[in-house]
mmCIF file with all atom_site columns, C-alpha atoms and ligand atoms in Angstrom:
data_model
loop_
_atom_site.group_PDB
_atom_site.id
_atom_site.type_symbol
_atom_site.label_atom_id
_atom_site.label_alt_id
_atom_site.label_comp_id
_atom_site.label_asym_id
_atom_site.label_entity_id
_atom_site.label_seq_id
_atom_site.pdbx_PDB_ins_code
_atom_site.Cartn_x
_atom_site.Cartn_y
_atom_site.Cartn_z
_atom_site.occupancy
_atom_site.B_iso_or_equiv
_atom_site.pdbx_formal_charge
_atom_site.auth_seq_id
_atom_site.auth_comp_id
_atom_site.auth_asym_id
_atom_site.auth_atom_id
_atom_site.pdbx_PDB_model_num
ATOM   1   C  CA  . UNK A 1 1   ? -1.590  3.586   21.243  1.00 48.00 ? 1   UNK A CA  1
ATOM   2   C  CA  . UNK A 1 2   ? -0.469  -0.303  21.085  1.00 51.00 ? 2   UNK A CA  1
ATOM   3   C  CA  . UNK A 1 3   ? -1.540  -2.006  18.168  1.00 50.00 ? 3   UNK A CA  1
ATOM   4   C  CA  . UNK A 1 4   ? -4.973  -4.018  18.963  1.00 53.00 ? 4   UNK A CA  1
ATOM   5   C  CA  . UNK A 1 5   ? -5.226  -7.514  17.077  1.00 47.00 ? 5   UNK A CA  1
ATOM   6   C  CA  . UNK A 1 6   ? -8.753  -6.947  16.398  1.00 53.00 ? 6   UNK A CA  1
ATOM   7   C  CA  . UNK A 1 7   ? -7.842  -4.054  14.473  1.00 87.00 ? 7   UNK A CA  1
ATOM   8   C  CA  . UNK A 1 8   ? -5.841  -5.461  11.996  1.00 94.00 ? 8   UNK A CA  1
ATOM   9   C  CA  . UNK A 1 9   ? -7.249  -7.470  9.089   1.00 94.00 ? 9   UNK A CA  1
ATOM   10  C  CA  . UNK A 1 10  ? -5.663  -10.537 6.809   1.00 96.00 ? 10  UNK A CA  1
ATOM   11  C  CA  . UNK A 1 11  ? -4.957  -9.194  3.571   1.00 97.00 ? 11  UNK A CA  1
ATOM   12  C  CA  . UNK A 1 12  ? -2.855  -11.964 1.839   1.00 98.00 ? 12  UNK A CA  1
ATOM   13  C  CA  . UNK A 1 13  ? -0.370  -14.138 2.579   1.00 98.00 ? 13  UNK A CA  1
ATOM   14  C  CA  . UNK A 1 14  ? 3.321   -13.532 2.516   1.00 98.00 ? 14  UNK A CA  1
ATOM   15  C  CA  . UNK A 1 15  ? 3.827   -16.134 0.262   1.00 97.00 ? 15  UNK A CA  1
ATOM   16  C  CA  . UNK A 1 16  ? 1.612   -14.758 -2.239  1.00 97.00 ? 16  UNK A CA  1
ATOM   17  C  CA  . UNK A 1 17  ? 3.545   -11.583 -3.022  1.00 98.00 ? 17  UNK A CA  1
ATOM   18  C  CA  . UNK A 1 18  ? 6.176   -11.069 -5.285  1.00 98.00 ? 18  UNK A CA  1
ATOM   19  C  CA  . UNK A 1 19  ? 9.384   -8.936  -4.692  1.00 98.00 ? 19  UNK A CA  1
ATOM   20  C  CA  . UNK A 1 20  ? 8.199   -5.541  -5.896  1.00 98.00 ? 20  UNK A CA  1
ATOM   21  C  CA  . UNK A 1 21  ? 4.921   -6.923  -7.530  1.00 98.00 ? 21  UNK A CA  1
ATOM   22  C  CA  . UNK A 1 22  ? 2.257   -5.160  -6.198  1.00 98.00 ? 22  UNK A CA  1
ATOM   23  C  CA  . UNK A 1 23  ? -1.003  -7.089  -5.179  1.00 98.00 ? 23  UNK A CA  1
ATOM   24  C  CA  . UNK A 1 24  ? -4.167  -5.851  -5.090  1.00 98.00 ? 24  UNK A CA  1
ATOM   25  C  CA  . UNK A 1 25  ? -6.751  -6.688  -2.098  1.00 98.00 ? 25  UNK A CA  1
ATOM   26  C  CA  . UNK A 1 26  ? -9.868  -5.201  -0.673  1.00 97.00 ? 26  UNK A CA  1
ATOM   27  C  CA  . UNK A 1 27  ? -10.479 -4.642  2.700   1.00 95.00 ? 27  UNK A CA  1
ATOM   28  C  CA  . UNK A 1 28  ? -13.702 -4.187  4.064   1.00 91.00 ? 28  UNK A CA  1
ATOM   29  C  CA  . UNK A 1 29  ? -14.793 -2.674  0.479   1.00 94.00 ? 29  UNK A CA  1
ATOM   30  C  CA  . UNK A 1 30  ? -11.328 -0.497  0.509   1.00 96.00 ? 30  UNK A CA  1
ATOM   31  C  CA  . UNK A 1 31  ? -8.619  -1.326  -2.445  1.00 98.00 ? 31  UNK A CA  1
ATOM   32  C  CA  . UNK A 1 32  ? -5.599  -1.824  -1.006  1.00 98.00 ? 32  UNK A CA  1
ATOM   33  C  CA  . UNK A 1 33  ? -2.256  -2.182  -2.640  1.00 98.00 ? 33  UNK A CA  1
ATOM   34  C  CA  . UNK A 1 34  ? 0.139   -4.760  -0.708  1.00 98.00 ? 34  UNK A CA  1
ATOM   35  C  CA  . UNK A 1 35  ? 3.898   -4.093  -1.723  1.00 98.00 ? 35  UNK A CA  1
ATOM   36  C  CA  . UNK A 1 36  ? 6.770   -6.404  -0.691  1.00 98.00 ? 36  UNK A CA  1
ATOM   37  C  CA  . UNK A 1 37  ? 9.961   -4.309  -1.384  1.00 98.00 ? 37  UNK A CA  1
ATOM   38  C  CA  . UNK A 1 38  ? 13.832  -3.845  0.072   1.00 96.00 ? 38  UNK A CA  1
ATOM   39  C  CA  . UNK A 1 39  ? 12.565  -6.710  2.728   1.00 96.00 ? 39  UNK A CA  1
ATOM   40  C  CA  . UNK A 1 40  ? 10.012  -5.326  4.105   1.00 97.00 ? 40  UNK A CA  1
ATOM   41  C  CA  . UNK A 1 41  ? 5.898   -4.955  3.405   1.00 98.00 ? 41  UNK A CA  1
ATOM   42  C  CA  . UNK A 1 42  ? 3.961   -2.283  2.864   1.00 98.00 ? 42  UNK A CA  1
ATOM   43  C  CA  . UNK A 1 43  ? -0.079  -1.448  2.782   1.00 98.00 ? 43  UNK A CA  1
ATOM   44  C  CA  . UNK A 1 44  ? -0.769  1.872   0.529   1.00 98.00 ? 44  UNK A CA  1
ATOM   45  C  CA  . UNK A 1 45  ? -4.532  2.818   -0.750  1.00 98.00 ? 45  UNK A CA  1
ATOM   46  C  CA  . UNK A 1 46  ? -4.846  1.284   -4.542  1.00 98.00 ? 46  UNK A CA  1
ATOM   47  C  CA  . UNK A 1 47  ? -6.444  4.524   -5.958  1.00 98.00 ? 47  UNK A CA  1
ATOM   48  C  CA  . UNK A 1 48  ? -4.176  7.630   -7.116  1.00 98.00 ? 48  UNK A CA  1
ATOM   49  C  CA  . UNK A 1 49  ? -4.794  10.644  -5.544  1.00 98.00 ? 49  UNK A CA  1
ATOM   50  C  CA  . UNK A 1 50  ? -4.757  12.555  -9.189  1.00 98.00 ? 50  UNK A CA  1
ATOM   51  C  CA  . UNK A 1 51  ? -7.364  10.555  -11.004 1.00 97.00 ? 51  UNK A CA  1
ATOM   52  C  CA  . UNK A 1 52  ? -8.863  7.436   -10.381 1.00 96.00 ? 52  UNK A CA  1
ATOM   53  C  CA  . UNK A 1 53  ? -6.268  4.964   -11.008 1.00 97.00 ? 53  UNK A CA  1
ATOM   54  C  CA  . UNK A 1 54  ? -5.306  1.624   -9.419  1.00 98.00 ? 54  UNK A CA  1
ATOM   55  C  CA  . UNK A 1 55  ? -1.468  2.368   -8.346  1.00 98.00 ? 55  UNK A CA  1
ATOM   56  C  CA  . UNK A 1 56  ? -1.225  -1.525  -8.260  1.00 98.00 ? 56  UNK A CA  1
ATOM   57  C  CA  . UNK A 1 57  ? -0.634  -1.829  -11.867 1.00 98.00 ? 57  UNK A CA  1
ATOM   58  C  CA  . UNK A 1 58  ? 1.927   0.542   -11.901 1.00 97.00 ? 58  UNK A CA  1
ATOM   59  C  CA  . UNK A 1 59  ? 5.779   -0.097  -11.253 1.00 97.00 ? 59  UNK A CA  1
ATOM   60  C  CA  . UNK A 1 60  ? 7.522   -0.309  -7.542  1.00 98.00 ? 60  UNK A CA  1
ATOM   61  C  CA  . UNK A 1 61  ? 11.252  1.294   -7.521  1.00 97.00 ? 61  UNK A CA  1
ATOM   62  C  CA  . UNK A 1 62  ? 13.640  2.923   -4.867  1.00 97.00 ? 62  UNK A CA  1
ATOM   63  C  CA  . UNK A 1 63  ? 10.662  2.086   -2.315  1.00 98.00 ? 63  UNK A CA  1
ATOM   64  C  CA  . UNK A 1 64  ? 8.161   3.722   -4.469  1.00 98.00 ? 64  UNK A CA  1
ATOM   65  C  CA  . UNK A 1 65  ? 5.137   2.594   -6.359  1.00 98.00 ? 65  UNK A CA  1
ATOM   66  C  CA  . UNK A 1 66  ? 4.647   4.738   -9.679  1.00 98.00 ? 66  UNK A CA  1
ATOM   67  C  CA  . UNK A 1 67  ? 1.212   5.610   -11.065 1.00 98.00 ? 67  UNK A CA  1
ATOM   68  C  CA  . UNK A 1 68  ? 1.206   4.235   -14.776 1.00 97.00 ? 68  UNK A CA  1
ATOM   69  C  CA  . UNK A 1 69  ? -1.108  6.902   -16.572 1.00 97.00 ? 69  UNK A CA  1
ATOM   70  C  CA  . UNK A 1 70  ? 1.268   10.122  -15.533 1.00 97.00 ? 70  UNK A CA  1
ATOM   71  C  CA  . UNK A 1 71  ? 3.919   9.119   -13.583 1.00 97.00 ? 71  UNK A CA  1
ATOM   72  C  CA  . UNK A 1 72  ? 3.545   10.336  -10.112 1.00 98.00 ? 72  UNK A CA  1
ATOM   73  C  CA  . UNK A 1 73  ? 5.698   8.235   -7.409  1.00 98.00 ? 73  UNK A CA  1
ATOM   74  C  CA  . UNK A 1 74  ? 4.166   7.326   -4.126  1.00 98.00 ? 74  UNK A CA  1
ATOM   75  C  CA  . UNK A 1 75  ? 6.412   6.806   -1.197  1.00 98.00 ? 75  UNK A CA  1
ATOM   76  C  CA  . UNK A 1 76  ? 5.444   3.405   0.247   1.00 98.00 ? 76  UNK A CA  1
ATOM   77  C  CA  . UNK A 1 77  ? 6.335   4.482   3.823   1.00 97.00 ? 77  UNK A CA  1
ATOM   78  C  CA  . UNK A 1 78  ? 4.581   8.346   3.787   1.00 97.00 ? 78  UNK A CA  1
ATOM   79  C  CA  . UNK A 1 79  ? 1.842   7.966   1.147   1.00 98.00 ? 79  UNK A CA  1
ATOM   80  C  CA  . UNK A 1 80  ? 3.881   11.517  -0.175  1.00 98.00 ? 80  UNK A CA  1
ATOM   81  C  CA  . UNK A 1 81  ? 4.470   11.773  -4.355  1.00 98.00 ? 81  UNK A CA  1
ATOM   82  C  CA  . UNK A 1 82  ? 7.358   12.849  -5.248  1.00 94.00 ? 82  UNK A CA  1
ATOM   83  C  CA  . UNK A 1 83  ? 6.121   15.087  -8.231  1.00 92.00 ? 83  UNK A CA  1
ATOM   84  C  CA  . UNK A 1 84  ? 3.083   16.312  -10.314 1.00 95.00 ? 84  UNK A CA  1
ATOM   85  C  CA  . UNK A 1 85  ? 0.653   15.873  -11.022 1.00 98.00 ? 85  UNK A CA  1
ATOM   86  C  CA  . UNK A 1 86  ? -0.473  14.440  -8.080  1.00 97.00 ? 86  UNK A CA  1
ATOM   87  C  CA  . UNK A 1 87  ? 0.165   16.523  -5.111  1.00 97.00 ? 87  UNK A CA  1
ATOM   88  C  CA  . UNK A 1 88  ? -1.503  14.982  -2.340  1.00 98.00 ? 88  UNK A CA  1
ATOM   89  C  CA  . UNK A 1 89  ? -0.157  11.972  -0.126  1.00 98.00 ? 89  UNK A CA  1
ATOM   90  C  CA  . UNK A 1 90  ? -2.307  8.435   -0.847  1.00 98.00 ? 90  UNK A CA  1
ATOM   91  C  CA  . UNK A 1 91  ? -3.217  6.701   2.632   1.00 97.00 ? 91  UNK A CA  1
ATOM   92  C  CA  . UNK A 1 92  ? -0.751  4.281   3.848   1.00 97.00 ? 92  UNK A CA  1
ATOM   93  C  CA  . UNK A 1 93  ? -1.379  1.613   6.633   1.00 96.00 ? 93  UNK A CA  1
ATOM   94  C  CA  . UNK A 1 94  ? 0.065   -0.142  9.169   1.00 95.00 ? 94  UNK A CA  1
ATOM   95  C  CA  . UNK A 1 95  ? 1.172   -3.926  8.695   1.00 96.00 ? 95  UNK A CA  1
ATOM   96  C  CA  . UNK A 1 96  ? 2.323   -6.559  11.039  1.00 95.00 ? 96  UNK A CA  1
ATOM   97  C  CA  . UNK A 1 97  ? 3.414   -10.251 9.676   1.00 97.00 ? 97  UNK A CA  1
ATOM   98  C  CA  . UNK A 1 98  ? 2.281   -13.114 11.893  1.00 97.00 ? 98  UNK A CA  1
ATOM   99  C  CA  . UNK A 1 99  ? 3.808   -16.395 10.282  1.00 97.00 ? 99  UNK A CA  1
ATOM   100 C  CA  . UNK A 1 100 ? 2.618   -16.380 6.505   1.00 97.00 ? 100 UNK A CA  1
ATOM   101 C  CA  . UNK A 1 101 ? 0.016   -13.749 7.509   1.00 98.00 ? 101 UNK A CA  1
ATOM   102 C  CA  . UNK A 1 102 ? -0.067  -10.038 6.087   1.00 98.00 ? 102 UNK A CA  1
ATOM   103 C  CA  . UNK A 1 103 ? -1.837  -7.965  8.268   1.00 97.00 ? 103 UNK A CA  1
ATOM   104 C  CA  . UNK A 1 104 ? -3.337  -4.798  7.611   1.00 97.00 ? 104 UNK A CA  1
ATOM   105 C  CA  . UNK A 1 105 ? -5.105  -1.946  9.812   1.00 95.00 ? 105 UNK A CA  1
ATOM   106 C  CA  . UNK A 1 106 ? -6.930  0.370   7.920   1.00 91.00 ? 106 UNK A CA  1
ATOM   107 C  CA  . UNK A 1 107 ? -7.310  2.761   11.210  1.00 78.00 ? 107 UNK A CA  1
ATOM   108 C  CA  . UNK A 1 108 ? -4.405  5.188   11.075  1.00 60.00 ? 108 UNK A CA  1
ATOM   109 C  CA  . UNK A 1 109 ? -2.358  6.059   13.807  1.00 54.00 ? 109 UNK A CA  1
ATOM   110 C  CA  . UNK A 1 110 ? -2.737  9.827   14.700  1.00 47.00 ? 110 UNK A CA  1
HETATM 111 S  S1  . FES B 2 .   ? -3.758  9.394   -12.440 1.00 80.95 ? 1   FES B S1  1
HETATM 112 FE FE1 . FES B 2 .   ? -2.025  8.971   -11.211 1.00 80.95 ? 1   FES B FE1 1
HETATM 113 S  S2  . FES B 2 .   ? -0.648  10.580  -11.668 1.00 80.95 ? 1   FES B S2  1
HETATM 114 FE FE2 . FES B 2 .   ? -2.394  11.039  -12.852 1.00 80.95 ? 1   FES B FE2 1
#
């Protein structure tokens, strides 16, 4: 299905982030972490799927964001970590630019 304008939200603006500095937004009451790494920007949930931990305080490497309390890596693209403890994938959203607009869509594609 084509993307829908309506369905995307304004999360920040491009501007705003910082290479590899995650930023931390809610969207319609959901925390949202808002990466902008190896040129591109990505739109991962903010919460750990091990404990309840805001992955936005933790570090972003090799397209990655790494959960600070036990070190579980998230891939920005798949949501997937890459090792325990956590084993299952964090949400990840779609995001389109439009000029100094981030735009996120917290419907997943299936
Ligand atoms: S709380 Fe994130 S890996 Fe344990």
């Amino acid at each position: 299905m084509a993307f829908d304008r309506a369905r995307f939200t304004r999360a920040c603006g491009l501007s705003e982030l910082e290479e590899d500095t995650p930023k931390r937004v809610e969207l319609d009451g959901t925390p949202i972490s808002v990466v902008y790494t190896e040129g591109e920007v990505f739109a991962i949930n903010d919460i750990c799927s091990h404990a309840n931990v805001s992955l936005s305080e933790g570090e972003v490497e090799d397209c990655q964001i790494e959960c600070w309390l036990h070190g579980s890596a998230f891939d920005l693209r798949t949501g997937k970590p890459s090792g325990l403890p956590a084993t299952r994938p964090v949400p990840v959203y779609p995001v389109k630019i439009e000029g100094d607009d981030v735009l996120v869509s917290l419907f997943q594609e299936s």
